XYZ file of C-alpha atoms in Angstrom:
436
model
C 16.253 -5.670 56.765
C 17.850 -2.518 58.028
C 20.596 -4.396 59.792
C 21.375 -6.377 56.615
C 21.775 -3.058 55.059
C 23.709 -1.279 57.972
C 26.230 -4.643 58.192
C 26.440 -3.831 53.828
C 27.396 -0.771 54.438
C 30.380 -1.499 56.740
C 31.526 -3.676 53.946
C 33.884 -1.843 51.575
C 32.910 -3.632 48.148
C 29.148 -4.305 48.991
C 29.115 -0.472 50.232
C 30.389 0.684 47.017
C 28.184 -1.567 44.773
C 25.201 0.176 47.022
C 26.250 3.796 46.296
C 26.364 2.892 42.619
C 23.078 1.739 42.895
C 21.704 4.543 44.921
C 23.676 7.076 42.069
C 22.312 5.483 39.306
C 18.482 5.709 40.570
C 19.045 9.528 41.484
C 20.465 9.598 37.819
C 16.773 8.253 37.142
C 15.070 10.569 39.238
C 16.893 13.568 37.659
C 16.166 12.398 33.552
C 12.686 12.078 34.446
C 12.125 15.824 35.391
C 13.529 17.309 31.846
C 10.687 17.320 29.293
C 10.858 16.482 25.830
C 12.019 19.318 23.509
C 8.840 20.602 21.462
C 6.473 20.100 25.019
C 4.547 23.343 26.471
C 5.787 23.374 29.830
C 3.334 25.568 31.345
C 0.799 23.899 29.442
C 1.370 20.425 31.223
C 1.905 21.638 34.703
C -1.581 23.252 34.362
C -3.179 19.930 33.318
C -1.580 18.141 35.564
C -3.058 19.912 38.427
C -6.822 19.928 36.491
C -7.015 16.224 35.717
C -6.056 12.841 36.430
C -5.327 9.950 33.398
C -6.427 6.039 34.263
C -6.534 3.135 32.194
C -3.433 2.110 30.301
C -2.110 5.900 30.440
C -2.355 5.648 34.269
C -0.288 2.308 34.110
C 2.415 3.606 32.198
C 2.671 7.072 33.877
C 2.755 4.630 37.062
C 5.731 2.412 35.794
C 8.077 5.694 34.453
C 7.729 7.850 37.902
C 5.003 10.346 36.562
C 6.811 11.337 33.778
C 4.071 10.572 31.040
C 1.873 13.012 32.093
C 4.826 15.307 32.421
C 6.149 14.084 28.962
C 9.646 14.056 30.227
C 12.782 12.412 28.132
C 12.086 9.633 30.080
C 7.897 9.558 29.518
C 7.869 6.247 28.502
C 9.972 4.606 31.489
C 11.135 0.837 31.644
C 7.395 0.085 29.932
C 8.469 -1.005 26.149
C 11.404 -3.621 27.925
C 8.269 -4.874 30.353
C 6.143 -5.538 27.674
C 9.145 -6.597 25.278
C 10.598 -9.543 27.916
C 6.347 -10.765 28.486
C 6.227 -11.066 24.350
C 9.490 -12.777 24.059
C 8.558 -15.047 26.851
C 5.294 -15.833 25.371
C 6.555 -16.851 22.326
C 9.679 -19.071 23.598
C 6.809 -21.375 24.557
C 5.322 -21.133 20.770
C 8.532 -20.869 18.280
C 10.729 -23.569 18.784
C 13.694 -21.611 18.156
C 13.510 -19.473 21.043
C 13.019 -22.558 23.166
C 15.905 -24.150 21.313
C 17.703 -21.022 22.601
C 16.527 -20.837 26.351
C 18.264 -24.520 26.554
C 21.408 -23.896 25.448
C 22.080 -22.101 28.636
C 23.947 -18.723 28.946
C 24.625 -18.131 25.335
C 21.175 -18.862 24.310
C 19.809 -16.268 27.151
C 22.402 -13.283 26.048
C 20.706 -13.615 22.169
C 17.268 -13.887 23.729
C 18.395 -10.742 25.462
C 19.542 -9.138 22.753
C 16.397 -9.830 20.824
C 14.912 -8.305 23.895
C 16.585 -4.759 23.456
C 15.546 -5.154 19.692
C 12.062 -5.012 20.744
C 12.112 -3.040 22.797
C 13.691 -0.115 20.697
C 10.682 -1.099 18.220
C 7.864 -0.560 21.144
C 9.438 2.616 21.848
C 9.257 3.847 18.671
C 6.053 2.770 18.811
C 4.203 4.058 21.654
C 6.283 6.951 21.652
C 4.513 7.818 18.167
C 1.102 6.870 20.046
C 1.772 9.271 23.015
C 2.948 12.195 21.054
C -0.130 12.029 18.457
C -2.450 11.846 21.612
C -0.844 14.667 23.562
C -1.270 16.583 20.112
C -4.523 15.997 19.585
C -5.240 16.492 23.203
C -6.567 13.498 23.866
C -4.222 12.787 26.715
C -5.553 15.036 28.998
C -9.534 15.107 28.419
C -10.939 17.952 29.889
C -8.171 20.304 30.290
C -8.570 23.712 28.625
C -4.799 23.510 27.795
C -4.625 20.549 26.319
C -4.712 21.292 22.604
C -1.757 23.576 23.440
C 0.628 20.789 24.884
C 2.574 20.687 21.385
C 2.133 23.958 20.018
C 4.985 23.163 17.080
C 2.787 19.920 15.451
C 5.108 19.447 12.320
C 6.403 16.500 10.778
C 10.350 17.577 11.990
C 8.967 18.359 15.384
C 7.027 15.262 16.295
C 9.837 13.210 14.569
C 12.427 14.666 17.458
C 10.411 14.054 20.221
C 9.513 10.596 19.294
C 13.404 10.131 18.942
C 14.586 11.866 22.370
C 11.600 9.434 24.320
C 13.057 6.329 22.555
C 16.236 7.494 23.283
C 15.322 8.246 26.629
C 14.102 4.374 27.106
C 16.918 3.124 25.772
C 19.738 4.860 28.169
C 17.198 3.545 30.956
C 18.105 0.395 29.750
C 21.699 0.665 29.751
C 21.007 1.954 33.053
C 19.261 -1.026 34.290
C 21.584 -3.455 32.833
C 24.538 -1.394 34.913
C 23.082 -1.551 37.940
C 22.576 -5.732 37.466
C 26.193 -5.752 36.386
C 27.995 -3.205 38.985
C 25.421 -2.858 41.465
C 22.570 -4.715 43.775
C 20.113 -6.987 42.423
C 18.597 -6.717 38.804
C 18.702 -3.144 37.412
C 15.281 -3.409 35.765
C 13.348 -4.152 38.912
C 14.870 -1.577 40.957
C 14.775 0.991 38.201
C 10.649 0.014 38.742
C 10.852 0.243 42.356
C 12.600 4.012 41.549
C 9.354 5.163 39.939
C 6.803 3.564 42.113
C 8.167 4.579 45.629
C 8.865 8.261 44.774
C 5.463 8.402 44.228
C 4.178 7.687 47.634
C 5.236 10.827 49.204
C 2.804 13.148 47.363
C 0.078 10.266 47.153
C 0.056 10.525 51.012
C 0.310 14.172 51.082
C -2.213 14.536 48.384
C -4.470 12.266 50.753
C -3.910 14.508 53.870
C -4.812 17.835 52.087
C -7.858 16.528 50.465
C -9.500 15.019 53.572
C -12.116 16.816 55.746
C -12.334 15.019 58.643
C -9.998 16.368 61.738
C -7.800 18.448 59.134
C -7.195 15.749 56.672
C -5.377 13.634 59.380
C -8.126 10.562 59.864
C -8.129 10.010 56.375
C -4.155 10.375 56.046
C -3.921 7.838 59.463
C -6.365 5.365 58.204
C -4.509 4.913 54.665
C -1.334 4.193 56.493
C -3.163 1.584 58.759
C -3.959 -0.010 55.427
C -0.683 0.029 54.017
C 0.394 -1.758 56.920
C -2.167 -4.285 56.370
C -1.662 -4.537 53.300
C 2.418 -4.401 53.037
C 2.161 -7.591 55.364
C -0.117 -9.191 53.926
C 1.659 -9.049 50.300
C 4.705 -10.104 51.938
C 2.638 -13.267 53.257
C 1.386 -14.583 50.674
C 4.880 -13.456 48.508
C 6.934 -15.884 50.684
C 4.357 -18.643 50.650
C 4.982 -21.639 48.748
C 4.389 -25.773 48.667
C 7.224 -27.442 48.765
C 7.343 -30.882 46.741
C 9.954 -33.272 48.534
C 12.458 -34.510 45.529
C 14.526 -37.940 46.507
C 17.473 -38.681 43.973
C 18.734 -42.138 43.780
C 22.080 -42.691 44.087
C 24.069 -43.990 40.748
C 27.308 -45.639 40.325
C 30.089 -43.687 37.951
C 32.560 -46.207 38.212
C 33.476 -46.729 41.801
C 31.776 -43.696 43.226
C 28.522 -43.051 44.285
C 26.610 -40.107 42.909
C 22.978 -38.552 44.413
C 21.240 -39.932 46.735
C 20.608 -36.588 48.216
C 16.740 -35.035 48.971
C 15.891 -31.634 47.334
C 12.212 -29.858 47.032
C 10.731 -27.624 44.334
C 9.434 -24.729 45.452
C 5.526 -23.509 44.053
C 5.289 -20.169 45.120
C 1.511 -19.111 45.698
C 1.289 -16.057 43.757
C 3.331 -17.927 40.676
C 2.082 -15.490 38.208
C 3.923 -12.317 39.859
C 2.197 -9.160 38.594
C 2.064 -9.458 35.203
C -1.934 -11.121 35.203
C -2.512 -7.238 36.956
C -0.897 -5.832 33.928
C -2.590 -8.120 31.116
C -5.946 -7.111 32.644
C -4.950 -3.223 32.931
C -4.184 -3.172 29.175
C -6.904 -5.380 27.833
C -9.833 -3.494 30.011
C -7.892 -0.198 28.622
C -8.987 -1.040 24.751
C -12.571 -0.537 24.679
C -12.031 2.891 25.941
C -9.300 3.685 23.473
C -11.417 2.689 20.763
C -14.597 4.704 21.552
C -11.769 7.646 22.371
C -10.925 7.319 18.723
C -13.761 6.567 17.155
C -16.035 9.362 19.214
C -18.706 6.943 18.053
C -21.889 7.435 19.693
C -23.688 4.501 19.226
C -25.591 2.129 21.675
C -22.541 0.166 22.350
C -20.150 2.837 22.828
C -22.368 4.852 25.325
C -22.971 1.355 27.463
C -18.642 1.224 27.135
C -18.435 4.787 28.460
C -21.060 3.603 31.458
C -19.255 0.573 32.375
C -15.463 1.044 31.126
C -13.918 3.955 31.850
C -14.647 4.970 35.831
C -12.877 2.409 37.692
C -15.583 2.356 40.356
C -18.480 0.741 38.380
C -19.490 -2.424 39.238
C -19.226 -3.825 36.079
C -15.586 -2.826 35.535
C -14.432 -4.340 38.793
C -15.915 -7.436 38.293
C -14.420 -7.691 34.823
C -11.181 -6.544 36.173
C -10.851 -9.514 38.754
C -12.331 -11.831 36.262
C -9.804 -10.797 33.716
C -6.662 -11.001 36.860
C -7.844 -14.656 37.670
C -7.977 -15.910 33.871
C -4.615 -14.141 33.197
C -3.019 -15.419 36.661
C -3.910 -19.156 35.488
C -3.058 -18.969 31.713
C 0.492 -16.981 32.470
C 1.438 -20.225 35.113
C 0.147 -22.415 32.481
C 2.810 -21.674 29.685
C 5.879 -20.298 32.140
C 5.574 -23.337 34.272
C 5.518 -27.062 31.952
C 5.172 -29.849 34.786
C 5.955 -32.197 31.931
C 9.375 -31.162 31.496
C 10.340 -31.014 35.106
C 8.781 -34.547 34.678
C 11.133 -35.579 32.485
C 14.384 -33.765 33.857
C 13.545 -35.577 37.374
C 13.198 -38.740 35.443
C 16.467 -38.519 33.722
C 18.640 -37.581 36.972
C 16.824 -40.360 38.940
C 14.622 -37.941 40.759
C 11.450 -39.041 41.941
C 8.877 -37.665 44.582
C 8.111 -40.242 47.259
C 5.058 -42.371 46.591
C 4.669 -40.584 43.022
C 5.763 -43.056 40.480
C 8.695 -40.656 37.636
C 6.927 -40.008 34.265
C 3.110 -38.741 33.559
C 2.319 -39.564 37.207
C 4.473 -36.996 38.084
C 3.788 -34.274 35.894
C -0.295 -35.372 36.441
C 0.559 -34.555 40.398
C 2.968 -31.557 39.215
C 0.107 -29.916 37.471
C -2.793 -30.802 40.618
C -1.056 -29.201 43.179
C -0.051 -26.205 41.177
C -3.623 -25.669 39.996
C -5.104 -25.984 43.545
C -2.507 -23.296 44.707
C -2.415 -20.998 41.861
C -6.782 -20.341 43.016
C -5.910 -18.449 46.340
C -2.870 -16.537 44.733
C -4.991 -15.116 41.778
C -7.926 -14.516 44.257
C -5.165 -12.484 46.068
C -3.924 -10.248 43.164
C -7.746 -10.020 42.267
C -8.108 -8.556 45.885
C -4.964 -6.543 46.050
C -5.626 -5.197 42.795
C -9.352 -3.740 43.327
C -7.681 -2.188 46.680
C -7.341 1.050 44.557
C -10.886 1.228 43.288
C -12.469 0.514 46.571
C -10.453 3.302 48.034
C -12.088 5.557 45.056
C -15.437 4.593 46.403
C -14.679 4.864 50.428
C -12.270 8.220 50.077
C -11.890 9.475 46.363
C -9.051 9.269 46.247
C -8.126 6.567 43.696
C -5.054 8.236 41.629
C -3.815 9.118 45.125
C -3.967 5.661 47.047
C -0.363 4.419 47.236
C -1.116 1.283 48.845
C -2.669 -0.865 45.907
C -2.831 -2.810 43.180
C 0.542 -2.978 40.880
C 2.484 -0.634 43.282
C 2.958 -3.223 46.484
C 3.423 -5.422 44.634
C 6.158 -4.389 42.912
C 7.493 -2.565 45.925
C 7.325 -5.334 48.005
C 8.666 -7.750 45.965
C 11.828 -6.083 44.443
C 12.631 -4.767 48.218
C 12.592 -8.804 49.447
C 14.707 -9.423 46.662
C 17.306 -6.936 46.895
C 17.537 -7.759 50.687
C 17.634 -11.572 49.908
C 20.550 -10.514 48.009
C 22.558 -8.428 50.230
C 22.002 -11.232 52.853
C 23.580 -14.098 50.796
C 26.786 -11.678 49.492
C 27.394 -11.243 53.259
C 26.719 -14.635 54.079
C 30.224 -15.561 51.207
C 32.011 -12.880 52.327
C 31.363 -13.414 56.264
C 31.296 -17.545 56.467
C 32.232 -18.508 59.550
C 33.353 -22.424 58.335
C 32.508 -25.578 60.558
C 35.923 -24.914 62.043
C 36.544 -21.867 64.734
């Protein structure tokens, strides 16, 4: 990896597109440390240090960098065009118009795109409106003696403008993701994610050090990093698995040439799902807590929710968490991956796989082997993901474990990417030819 990126770097256009990259994230970086106009700085700097959010809060200050809590311009990060591209992709599989659109190639994906910043503006608007009411009510950081001070200016004008400035906020990160696909390396939005994830590790680990008691803090802070190891190649395993299914094309006559006859393979990655099942279970589990938040009901049901729901390290909640991973792992492969239609594309190019007749006996074996390998990858986000709770249990230290859950993941698998990248442009621009 580093000598991909060294052999970039002496490379005059692929060095340039890489310092465009690296500007724009630093650009990221900066926007993320200027809070929203109306915000108590002092205020949230103290409850910061006092507390710590989870749940849905916890997911979203992980996706924008830590600036939630902070309530920065850029609070609610690349969130609202995460959740806006899983919706729209959802529901290309139930309106036939967006699936109308997905086939008609490039111009179909620009609208779906544009329909995609569309809704996304919209979800900013609307959890912007969400986190400003909490953070003036307080509610966003429970416990703090500060917290009802956060927004000390709580009228109509006031909340208006910063709800504005944090959707305009997400929607510059946009343009800045869609620059960095367009000028720079890789696609913007994933490395825009990678941005906020990795500078968190620094102060996770240093967090880790100064908390422990054993030999200064350092057995604690060397035994995390033996499990990021672990962990880092273990993600990376199981990320570059896959089952290939051999593909022979028959060859056809168009008039007195010979087309196909070539053999392909599809690839089935293991963990097909990515980690959006890890985010569909962080939000659902997330609700039952909002609602008793809002409701301060104290009824039967909501005490056994506050027992079970809220601390990450009950039993209860980490069973229901992997549960929840594995369901959402096997229904989000179910509707982004339809072994029927690569059925019938095969079928119409004169594809086949050997000793699989083309048709339903195709998509029948399509759908068997991608249901017997999509149980060990959801068994491995369930484990990756309760990485972060166990570590609450064994150190607590759960809102300072870096090496867990949602954040490899991401890490890991925008950093293959991006290097997967960089390796193919030099591969064009340094081809050697089957002539020296």
């Amino acid at each position: 990896m580093l000598s991909a990126f060294a052999r970039a770097f002496q490379t005059p256009d692929l060095r340039k597109k890489l310092l465009f990259t690296l500007g724009i994230m630093v650009l990221f970086r900066l926007g993320s440390h200027v809070p929203v106009p109306g915000v108590s700085f002092q205020a949230v700097n103290e409850c910061v240090k006092d507390t710590k959010s989870s749940g849905l809060f916890g997911l979203v200050n992980l996706f924008s960098g830590g600036a939630l809590l902070q309530l920065t311009i850029f609070a609610l990060g690349i969130m609202p065009y995460i959740t806006a591209s899983i919706i729209l992709q959802l529901l290309t599989v139930v309106i036939p118009r967006l699936e109308a659109l997905k086939k008609e190639g490039q111009a179909g994906t620009a609208k779906i795109t544009q329909y995609t910043r569309y809704l996304t503006i919209a979800l900013a608007v609307l959890q912007g409106t969400g986190i400003v009411a909490t953070a003036s009510s307080g509610a966003l950081f429970s416990g703090c003696i500060y917290a009802n001070q956060i927004v000390p200016d709580q009228s109509v004008f006031r909340i208006a403008v910063m709800v504005i400035t944090m959707t305009a906020g997400t929607t510059f990160i946009m343009w800045l993701g869609e620059l960095i696909t367009d000028r720079g390396i890789g696609n913007g939005m994933s490395i825009l994610i990678f941005t906020s994830i990795a500078s968190g590790f620094p102060g996770s680990m240093w967090a880790i050090k100064t908390s422990g008691t054993i030999g200064g803090g350092w057995v604690e802070f060397l035994s995390v990093v033996a499990v990021g190891v672990i962990v880092v190649m273990l993600v990376i395993f199981v990320e570059q698995a896959q089952r290939r299914i051999p593909v022979q094309y028959a060859k056809r006559m168009i008039g007195r040439r010979a087309f196909g006859g070539t053999s392909t393979y599809i690839p089935l990655k293991v963990n097909q799902a990515g980690v959006i099942p890890v985010i569909f279970a962080s939000s659902l589990l997330y609700i039952p807590a909002l609602v008793v938040q809002l409701t301060s009901s104290q009824a039967g049901w909501a005490t056994w929710i506050r027992t079970n729901f809220v601390k990450g390290d009950h039993p209860v909640y980490m069973a229901t968490y992997f549960l929840l991973i594995v369901f959402f792992a096997f229904f989000y492969v179910a509707i982004s991956f339809n072994p029927e239609e690569v059925a019938d594309n095969m079928k119409k190019y004169g594809g086949f796989i050997p000793g699989i007749r083309a048709g339903r006996p195709t998509a029948e074996y399509l759908n068997y082997v991608l249901t017997r390998i999509t149980w060990p990858g959801s068994l491995y986000l369930g484990l990756i993901a309760l990485i972060p709770m166990i570590a609450l249990v064994a150190f607590g230290q759960q809102t300072n474990f870096p090496f867990g859950g949602t954040s490899v993941l991401i890490v890991v698998g925008v950093g293959l990417e991006t290097v997967k990248q960089i390796e193919s442009q030099l591969q064009q621009r340094n081809y050697e030819g089957f002539l020296r």
